[in-house]
Coordinates of C-alpha atoms and ligand atoms in Angstrom, one line a residue:
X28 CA 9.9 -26.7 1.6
X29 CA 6.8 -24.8 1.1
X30 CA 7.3 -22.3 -2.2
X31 CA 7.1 -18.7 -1.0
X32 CA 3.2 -17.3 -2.3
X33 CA 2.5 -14.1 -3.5
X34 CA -1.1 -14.2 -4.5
X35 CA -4.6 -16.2 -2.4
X36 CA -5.0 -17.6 -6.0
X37 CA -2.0 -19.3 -6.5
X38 CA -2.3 -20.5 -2.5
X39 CA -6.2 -21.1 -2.9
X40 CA -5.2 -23.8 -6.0
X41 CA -2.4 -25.5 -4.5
X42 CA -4.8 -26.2 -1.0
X43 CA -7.5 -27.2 -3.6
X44 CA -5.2 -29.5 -5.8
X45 CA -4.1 -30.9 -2.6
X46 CA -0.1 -29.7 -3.4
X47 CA -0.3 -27.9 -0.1
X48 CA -2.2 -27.9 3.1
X49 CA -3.4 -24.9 5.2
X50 CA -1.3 -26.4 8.1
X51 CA 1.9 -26.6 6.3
X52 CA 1.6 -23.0 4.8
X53 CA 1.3 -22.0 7.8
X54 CA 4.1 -23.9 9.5
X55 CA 6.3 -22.5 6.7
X56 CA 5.1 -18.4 7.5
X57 CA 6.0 -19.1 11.2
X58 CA 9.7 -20.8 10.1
X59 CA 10.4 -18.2 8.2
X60 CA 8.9 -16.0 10.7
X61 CA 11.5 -17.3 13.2
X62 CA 14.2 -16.9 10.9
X63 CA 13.5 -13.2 9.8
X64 CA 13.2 -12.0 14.0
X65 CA 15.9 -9.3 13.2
X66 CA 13.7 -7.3 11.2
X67 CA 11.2 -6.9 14.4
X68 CA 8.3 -7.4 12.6
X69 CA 5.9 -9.3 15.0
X70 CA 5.2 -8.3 18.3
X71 CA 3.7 -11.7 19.0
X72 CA 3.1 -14.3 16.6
X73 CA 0.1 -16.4 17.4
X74 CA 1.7 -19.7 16.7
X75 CA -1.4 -22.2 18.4
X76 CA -4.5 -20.4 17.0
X77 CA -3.1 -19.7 13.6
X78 CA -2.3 -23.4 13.2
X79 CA -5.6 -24.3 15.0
X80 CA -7.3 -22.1 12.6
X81 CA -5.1 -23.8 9.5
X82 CA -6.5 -27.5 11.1
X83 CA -10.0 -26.1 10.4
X84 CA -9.3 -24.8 6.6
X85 CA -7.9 -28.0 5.7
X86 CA -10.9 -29.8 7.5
X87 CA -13.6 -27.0 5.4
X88 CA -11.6 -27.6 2.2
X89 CA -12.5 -31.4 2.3
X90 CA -15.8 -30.7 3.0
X91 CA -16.3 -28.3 0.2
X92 CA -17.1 -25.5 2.9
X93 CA -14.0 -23.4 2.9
X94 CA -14.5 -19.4 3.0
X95 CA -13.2 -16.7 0.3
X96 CA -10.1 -16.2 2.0
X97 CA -9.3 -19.9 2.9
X98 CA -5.7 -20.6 3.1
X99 CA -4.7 -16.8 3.6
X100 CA -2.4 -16.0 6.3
X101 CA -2.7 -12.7 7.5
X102 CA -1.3 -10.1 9.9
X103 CA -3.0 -7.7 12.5
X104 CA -1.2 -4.2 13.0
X105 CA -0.8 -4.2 16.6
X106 CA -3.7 -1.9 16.8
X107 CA -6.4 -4.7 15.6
X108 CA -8.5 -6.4 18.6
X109 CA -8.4 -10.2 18.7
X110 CA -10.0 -11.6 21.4
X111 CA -7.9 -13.3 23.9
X112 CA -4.7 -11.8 22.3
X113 CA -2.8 -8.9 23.1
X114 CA -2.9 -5.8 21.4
X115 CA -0.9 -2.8 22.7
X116 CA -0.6 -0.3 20.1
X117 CA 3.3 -0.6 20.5
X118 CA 2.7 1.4 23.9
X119 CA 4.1 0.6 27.0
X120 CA 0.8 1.9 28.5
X121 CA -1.0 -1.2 26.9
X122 CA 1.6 -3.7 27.9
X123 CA 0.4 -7.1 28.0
X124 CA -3.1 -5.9 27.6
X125 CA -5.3 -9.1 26.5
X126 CA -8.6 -7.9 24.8
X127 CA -11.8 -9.2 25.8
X128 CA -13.5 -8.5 22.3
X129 CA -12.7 -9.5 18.5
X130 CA -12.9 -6.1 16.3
X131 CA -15.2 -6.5 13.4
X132 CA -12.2 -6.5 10.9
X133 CA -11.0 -10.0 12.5
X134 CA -14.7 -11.5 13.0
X135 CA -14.7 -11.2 9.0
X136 CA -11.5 -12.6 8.1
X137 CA -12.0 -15.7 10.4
X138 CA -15.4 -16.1 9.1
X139 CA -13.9 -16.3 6.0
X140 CA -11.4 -18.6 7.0
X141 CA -8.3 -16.4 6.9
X142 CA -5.3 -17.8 9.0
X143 CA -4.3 -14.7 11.3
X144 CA -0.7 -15.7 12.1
X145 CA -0.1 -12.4 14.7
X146 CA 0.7 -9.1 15.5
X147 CA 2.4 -6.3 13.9
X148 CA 5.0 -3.7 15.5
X149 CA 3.8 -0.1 14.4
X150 CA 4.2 3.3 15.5
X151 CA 3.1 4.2 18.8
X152 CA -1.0 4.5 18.7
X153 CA 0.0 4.9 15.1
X154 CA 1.9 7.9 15.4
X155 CA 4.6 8.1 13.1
X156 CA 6.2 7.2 9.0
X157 CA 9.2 5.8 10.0
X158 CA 8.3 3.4 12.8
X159 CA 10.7 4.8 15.0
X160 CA 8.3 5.6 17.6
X161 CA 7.2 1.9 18.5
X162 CA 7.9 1.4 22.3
X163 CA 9.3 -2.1 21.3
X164 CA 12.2 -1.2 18.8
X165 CA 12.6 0.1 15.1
X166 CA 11.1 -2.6 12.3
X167 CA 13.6 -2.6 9.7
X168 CA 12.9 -2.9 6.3
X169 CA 14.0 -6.2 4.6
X170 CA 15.5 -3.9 1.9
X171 CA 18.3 -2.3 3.6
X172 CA 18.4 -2.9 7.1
X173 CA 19.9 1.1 7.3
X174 CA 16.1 2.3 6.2
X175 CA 12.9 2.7 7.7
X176 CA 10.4 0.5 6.8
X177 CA 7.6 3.9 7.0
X178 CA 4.7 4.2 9.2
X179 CA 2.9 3.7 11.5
X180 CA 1.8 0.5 9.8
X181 CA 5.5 -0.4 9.1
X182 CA 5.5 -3.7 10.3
X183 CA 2.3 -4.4 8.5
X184 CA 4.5 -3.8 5.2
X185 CA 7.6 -5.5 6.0
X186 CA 5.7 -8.6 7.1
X187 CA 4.2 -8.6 3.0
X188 CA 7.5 -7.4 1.7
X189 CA 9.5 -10.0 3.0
X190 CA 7.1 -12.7 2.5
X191 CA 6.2 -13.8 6.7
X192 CA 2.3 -13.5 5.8
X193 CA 0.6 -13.3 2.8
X194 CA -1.3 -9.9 4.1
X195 CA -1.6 -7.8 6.2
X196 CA -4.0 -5.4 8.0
X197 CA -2.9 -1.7 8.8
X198 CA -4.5 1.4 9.7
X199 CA -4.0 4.2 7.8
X200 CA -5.0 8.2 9.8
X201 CA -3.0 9.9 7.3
X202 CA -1.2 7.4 5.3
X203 CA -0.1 4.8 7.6
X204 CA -0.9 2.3 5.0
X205 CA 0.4 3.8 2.0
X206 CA 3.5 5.1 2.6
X207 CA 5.0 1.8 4.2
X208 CA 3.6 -0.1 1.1
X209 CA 5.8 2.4 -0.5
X210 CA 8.6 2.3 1.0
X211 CA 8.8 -1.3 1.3
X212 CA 7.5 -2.2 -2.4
X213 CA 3.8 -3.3 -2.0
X214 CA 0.3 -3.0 -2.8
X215 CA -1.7 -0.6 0.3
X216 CA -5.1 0.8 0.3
X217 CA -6.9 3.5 2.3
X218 CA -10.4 2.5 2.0
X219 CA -13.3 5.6 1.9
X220 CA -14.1 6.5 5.2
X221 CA -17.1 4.6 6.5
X222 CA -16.6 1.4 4.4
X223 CA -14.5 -0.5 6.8
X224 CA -16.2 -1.3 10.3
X225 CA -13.4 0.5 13.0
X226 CA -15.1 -1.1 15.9
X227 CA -12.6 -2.7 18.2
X228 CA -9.3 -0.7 16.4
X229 CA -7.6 1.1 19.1
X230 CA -8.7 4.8 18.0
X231 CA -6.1 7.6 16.7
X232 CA -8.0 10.0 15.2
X233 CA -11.3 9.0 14.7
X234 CA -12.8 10.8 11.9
X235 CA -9.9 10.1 9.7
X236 CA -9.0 6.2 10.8
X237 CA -9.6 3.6 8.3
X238 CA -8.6 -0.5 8.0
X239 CA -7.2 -1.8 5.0
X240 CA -5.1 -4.3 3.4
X241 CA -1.5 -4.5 2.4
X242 CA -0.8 -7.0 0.3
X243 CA 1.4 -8.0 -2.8
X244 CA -1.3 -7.3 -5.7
X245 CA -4.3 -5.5 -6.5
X246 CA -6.8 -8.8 -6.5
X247 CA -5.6 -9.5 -3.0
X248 CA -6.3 -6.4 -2.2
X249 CA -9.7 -6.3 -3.6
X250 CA -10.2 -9.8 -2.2
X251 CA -9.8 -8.4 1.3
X252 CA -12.1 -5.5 0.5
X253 CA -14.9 -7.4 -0.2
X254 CA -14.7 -9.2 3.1
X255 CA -13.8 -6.3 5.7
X256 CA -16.0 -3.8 4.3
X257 CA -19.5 -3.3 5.2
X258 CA -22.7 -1.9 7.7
X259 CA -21.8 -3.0 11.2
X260 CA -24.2 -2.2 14.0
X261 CA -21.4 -1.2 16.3
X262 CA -19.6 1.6 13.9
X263 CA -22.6 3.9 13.1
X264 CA -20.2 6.2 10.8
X265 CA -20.7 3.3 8.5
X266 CA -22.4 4.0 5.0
X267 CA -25.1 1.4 4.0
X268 CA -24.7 1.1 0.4
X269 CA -23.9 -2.4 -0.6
X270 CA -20.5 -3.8 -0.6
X271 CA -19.6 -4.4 -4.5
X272 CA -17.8 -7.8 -5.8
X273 CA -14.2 -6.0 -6.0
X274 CA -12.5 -9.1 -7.0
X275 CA -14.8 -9.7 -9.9
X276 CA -14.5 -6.2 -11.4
X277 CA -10.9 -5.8 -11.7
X278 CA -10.6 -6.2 -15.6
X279 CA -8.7 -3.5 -17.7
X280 CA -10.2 -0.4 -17.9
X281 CA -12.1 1.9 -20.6
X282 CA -10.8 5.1 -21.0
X283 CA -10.4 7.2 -18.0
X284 CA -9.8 10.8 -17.1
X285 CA -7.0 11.6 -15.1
X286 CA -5.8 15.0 -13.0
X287 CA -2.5 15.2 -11.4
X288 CA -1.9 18.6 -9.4
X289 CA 0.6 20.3 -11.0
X290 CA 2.1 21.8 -7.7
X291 CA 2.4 18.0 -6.7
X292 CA 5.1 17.4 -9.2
X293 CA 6.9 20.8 -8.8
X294 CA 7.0 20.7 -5.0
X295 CA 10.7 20.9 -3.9
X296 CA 11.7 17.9 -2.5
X297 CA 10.1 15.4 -4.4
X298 CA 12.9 13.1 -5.9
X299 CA 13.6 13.9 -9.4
X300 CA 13.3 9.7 -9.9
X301 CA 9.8 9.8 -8.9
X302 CA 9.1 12.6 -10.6
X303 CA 10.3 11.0 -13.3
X304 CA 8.7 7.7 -13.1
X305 CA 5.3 9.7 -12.4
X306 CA 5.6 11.6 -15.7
X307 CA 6.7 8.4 -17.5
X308 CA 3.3 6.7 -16.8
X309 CA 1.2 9.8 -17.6
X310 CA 2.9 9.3 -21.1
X311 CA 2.1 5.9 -20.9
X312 CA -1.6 6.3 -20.5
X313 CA -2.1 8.8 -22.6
X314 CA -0.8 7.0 -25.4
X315 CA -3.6 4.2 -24.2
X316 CA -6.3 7.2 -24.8
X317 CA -6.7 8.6 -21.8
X318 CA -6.8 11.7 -20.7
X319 CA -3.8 12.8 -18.4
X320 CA -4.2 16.9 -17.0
X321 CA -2.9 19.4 -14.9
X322 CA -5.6 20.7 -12.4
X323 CA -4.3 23.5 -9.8
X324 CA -5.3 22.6 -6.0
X325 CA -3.6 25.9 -4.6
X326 CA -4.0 24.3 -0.6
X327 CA -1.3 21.7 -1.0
X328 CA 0.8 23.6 2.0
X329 CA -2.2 23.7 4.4
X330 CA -3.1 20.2 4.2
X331 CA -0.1 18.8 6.8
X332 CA -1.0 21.6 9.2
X333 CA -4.5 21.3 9.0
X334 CA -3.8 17.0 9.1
X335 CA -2.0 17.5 12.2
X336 CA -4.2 20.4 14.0
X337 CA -7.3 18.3 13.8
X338 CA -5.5 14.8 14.4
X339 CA -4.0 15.7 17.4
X340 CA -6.9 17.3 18.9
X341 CA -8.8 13.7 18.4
X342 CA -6.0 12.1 19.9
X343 CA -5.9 13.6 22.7
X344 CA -9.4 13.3 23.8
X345 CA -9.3 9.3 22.3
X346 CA -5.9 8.8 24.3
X347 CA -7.9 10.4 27.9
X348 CA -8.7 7.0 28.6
X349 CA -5.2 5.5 29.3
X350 CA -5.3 6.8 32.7
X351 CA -3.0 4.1 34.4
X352 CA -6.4 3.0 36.3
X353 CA -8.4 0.8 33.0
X354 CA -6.2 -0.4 30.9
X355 CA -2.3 -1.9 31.0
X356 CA 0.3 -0.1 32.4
X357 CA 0.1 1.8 36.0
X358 CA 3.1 3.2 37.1
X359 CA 4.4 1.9 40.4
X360 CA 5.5 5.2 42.1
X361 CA 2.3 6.3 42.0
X362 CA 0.9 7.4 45.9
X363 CA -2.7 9.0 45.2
X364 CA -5.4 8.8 42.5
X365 CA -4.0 11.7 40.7
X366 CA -0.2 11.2 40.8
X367 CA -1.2 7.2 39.4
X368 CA -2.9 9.2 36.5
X369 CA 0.0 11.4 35.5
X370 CA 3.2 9.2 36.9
X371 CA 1.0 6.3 34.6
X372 CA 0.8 8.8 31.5
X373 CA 4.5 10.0 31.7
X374 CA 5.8 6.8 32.2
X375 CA 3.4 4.8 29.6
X376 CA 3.6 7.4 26.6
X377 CA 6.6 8.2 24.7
X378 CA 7.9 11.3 23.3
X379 CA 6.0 11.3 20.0
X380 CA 2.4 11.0 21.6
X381 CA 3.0 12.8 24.5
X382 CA 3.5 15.6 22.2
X383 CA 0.5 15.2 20.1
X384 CA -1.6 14.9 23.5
X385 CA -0.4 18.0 24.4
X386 CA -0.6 19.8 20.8
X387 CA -4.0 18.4 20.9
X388 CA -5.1 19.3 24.4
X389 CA -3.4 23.2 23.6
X390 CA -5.6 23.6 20.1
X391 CA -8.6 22.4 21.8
X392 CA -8.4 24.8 24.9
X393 CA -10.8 27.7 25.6
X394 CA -8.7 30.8 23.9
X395 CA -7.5 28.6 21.2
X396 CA -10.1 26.8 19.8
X397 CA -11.4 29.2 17.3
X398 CA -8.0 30.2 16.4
X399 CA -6.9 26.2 15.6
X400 CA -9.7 23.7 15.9
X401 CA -12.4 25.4 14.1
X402 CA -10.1 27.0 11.8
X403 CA -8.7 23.1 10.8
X404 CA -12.1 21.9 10.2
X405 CA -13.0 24.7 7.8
X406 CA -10.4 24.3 6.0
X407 CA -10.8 20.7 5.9
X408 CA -14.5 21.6 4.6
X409 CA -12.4 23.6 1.6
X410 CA -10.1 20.7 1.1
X411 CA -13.3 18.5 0.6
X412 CA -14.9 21.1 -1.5
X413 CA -12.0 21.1 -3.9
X414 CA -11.3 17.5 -4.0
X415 CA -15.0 16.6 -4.8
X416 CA -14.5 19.4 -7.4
X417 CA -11.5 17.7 -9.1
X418 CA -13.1 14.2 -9.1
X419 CA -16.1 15.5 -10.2
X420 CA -15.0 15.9 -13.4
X421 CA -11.5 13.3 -13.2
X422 CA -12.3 9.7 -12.4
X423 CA -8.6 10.3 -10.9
X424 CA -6.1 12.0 -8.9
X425 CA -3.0 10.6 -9.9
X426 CA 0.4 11.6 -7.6
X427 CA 3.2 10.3 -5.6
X428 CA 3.1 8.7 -2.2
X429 CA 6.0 10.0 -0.9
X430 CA 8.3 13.2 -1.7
X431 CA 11.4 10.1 -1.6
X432 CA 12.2 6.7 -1.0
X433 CA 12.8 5.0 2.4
X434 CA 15.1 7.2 4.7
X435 CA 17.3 6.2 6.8
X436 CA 17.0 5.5 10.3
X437 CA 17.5 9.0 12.4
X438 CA 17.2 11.2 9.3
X439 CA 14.1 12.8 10.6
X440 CA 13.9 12.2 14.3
X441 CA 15.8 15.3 15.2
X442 CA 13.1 17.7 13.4
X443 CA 8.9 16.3 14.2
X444 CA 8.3 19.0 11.2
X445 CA 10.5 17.4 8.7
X446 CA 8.7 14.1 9.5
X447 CA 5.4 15.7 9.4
X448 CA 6.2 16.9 5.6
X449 CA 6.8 13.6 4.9
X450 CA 3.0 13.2 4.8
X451 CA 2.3 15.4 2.1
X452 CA 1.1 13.5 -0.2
X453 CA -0.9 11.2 1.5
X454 CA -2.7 13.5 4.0
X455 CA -5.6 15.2 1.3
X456 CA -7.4 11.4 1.0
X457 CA -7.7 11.5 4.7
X458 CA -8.6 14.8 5.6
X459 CA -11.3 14.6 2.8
X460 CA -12.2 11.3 3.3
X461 CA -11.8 9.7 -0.2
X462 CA -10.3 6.0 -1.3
X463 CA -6.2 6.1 -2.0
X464 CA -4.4 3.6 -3.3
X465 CA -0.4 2.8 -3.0
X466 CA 0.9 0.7 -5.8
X467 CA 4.6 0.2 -6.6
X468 CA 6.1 2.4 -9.3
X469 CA 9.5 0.8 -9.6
X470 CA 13.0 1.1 -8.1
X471 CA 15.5 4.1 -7.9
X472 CA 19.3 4.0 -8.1
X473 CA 19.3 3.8 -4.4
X474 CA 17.9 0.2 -4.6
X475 CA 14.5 0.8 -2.6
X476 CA 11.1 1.0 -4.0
X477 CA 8.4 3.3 -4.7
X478 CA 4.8 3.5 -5.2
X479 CA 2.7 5.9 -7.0
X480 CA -0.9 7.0 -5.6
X481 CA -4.4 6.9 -7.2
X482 CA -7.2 8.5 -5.3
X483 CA -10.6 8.5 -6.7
X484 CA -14.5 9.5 -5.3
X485 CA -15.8 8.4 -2.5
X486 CA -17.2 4.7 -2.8
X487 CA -15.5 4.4 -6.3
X488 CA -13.4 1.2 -4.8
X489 CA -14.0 -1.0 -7.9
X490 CA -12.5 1.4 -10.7
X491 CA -9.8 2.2 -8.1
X492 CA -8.7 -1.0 -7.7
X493 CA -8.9 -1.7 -11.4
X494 CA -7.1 1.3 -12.5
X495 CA -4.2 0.4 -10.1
X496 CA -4.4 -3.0 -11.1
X497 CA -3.7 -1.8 -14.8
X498 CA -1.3 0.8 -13.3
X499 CA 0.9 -1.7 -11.2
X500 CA 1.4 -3.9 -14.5
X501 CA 2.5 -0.9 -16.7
X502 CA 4.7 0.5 -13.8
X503 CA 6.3 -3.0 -14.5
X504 CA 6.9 -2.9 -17.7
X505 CA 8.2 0.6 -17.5
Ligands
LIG15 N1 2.4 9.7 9.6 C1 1.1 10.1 9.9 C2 1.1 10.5 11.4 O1 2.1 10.4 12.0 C3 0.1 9.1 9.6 C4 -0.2 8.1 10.6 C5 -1.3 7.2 10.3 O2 -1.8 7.2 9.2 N2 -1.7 6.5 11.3 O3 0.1 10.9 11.9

């Protein structure tokens, strides 16, 4: 019986001592895989080219050649391309859908011998926090089967959480990394936008989509980083700075400035646990030296509107392309060119992204455009303004990632605004574009986990991870 991991280091030295091999980790992920298929985490699991790929890292460990992340095994959100595998954004419209092309994301991890064991069940097109809105069934979350395991990356975080992969890839358009992690008790990160290449990710909204890892720990975290992230010739929204060592620069650190928004911690319906959790660590770090304030960011209520204005009007020019004739799904009924593109669209879309087609379409038309599109993107440009501002002088933004702890299944479907709202907090790093972090914060009476958030400048990623590195271990202690 292979030992459940929880870190690439402890895996990476039992491959090396020889304790372990790549094969039988792997074996042992798709076991207990097989035995955790009630929590409707993986979509497909990708038993022969994971252990194919496991066959090679024990073959490059021999030899001395093994990559950085030898030995990890890792999960794709069902919105990842992999060549000859499905991907289907858990949309009927991309059922059985094989892609033709390997996203940049996965050429990396292969070339760096990661083990990718499958794909993840998420939110339609990643449209969602609760995973409800998957056309393949809810994903529940290991923690209490009654709860949502968040979104849209929700499978992503289960799939860590409950120990079927090492890691796992997500995508995260408004906090589809993040708020899982929390909800389910793990490490996730929302890089800057333009360090992770999003060529061959299934596009949501694409000036706010970004790649990034959910994993147990920080250093996992970091180690992912440093291979994903990068120039690629095919994503031209790329920046071209270098990619730093993240894993090498995670030690504790000097004395930092932090702001929290004060109308963060007052807003109604934050849980008085977090809340309390949140003002406990501000205690804590003060008491190391650093500096803890209140800064006022008076647009906290216009950042889910404006999130979901301008998201929806990318998705709905992005989602023009499932048109029953390209891709996947074409429904059968269909008698002419036009009724196979909207019997196709009806019948291949569900509920949730059929709205935010339409939302989108409406804010984009001529009549409305001024009054919602350009309006969203100049507030986002204030929203930008003011967050540079902060982190100008704070080397961090320090709030929660979500107003509460994992619902329960149905608590929000009735009401899409009451699920909006759940993205409060997580929203501001993707409308402005700068790195968030998820780590977890602890437990409350309820049982489930929580996470608090860092955010930090843009391209800061090394004294991000650092700082939540050092946060994570005092949240433990707390
Ligand atoms: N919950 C948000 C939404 O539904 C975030 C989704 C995401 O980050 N992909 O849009």
């Amino acid at each position: 019986m292979v030992k459940a991991y929880s870190s690439l280091a402890d895996v990476q030295s039992g491959l090396r001592a020889g304790a372990i091999t790549a094969v039988d980790l792997t074996r042992s992920y798709l076991e207990r895989i097989e035995n955790n298929k009630n929590l409707n985490v993986f979509l497909e699991v990708f038993t022969d080219s994971a252990l194919a790929k496991a066959e090679q890292v024990d073959a490059k460990i021999k030899s001395g050649t093994a990559g950085k992340l030898a030995g990890m095994v890792i999960a794709l959100k069902d919105n990842i391309c992999y060549r000859g595998h499905k991907v289907s954004a858990s949309s009927r419209i991309l059922e059985n859908f094989v892609s033709p092309y390997s996203s940049t994301v996965v050429e990396r991890l292969l070339q760096e011998d990661a083990i990718i064991i499958g794909r993840t069940n998420c939110d339609e097109f990643a449209m969602g926090s609760s995973n409800e809105n998957s056309a393949y069934g809810n994903v529940l979350n290991s923690l209490d089967h009654k709860r949502v395991p968040g979104g849209s990356s929700g499978g992503s975080a289960v799939a860590v959480a409950a120990n079927l992969c090492l890691a796992a890839l997500g995508t995260d358009t408004g906090g589809s990394i993040r708020q899982p992690a929390s909800f389910c008790g793990v490490v996730g990160l929302k890089p800057t936008y333009g360090r992770v290449s999003r060529w061959g990710i299934i596009a949501y909204a694409s000036s706010f989509d970004q790649v990034g890892p959910l994993t147990h720990n920080v250093a996992d975290a970091a180690a992912i980083m440093e291979v994903i992230s990068g120039v690629d010739e095919f994503d031209g929204t790329l920046a071209t700075q270098p990619v730093p060592a993240y894993s090498q620069q995670l030690q504790t650190p000097q004395k930092k400035r932090f702001a929290y928004l004060r109308d963060c911690l007052e807003k109604d319906g934050l849980d008085p646990e977090i809340k309390n959790r949140l003002l406990q660590l501000m205690e804590r770090l003060r008491a190391e030296g650093h500096i803890v304030e209140p800064v006022e960011f008076p647009y906290l209520d216009y950042l889910v509107p404006t999130y979901y204005v301008l998201t929806t009007a990318e998705a709905s020019s992005n989602l023009a392309r499932f048109d029953g004739i390209r891709y996947g799904y074409r429904s059968a009924n269909a008698t002419d060119l036009e009724s196979t593109y909207k019997k196709s669209r009806s019948e291949g879309f569900g509920a949730e992204v059929k709205r935010r087609i339409m939302l989108g379409t409406f804010v984009l038309s001529a009549g409305y455009y001024d009054a919602y599109y350009s309006k969203g993107q100049k507030v986002r440009r204030l929203l930008r303004n003011k967050t540079e501002e902060i982190l100008s002088s704070y080397d961090f933004i320090l709030l929660p990632t979500t107003p509460g702890t994992a619902f329960e299944f149905g608590a929000n479907s009735a009401d899409p605004i009451k699920m909006y709202l759940e993205d409060i907090f997580t929203v501001q790093a993707n409308l402005t574009g700068v790195p968030a972090i998820s780590v977890p914060a602890g437990k409350a009476s309820n049982g489930m986990p929580f996470g608090v958030q860092l955010m930090s400048a843009n391209f800061t990623e090394p004294a991000l991870l650092a700082m939540s590195a050092h946060v994570q271990g005092i949240c433990e202690k707390l």
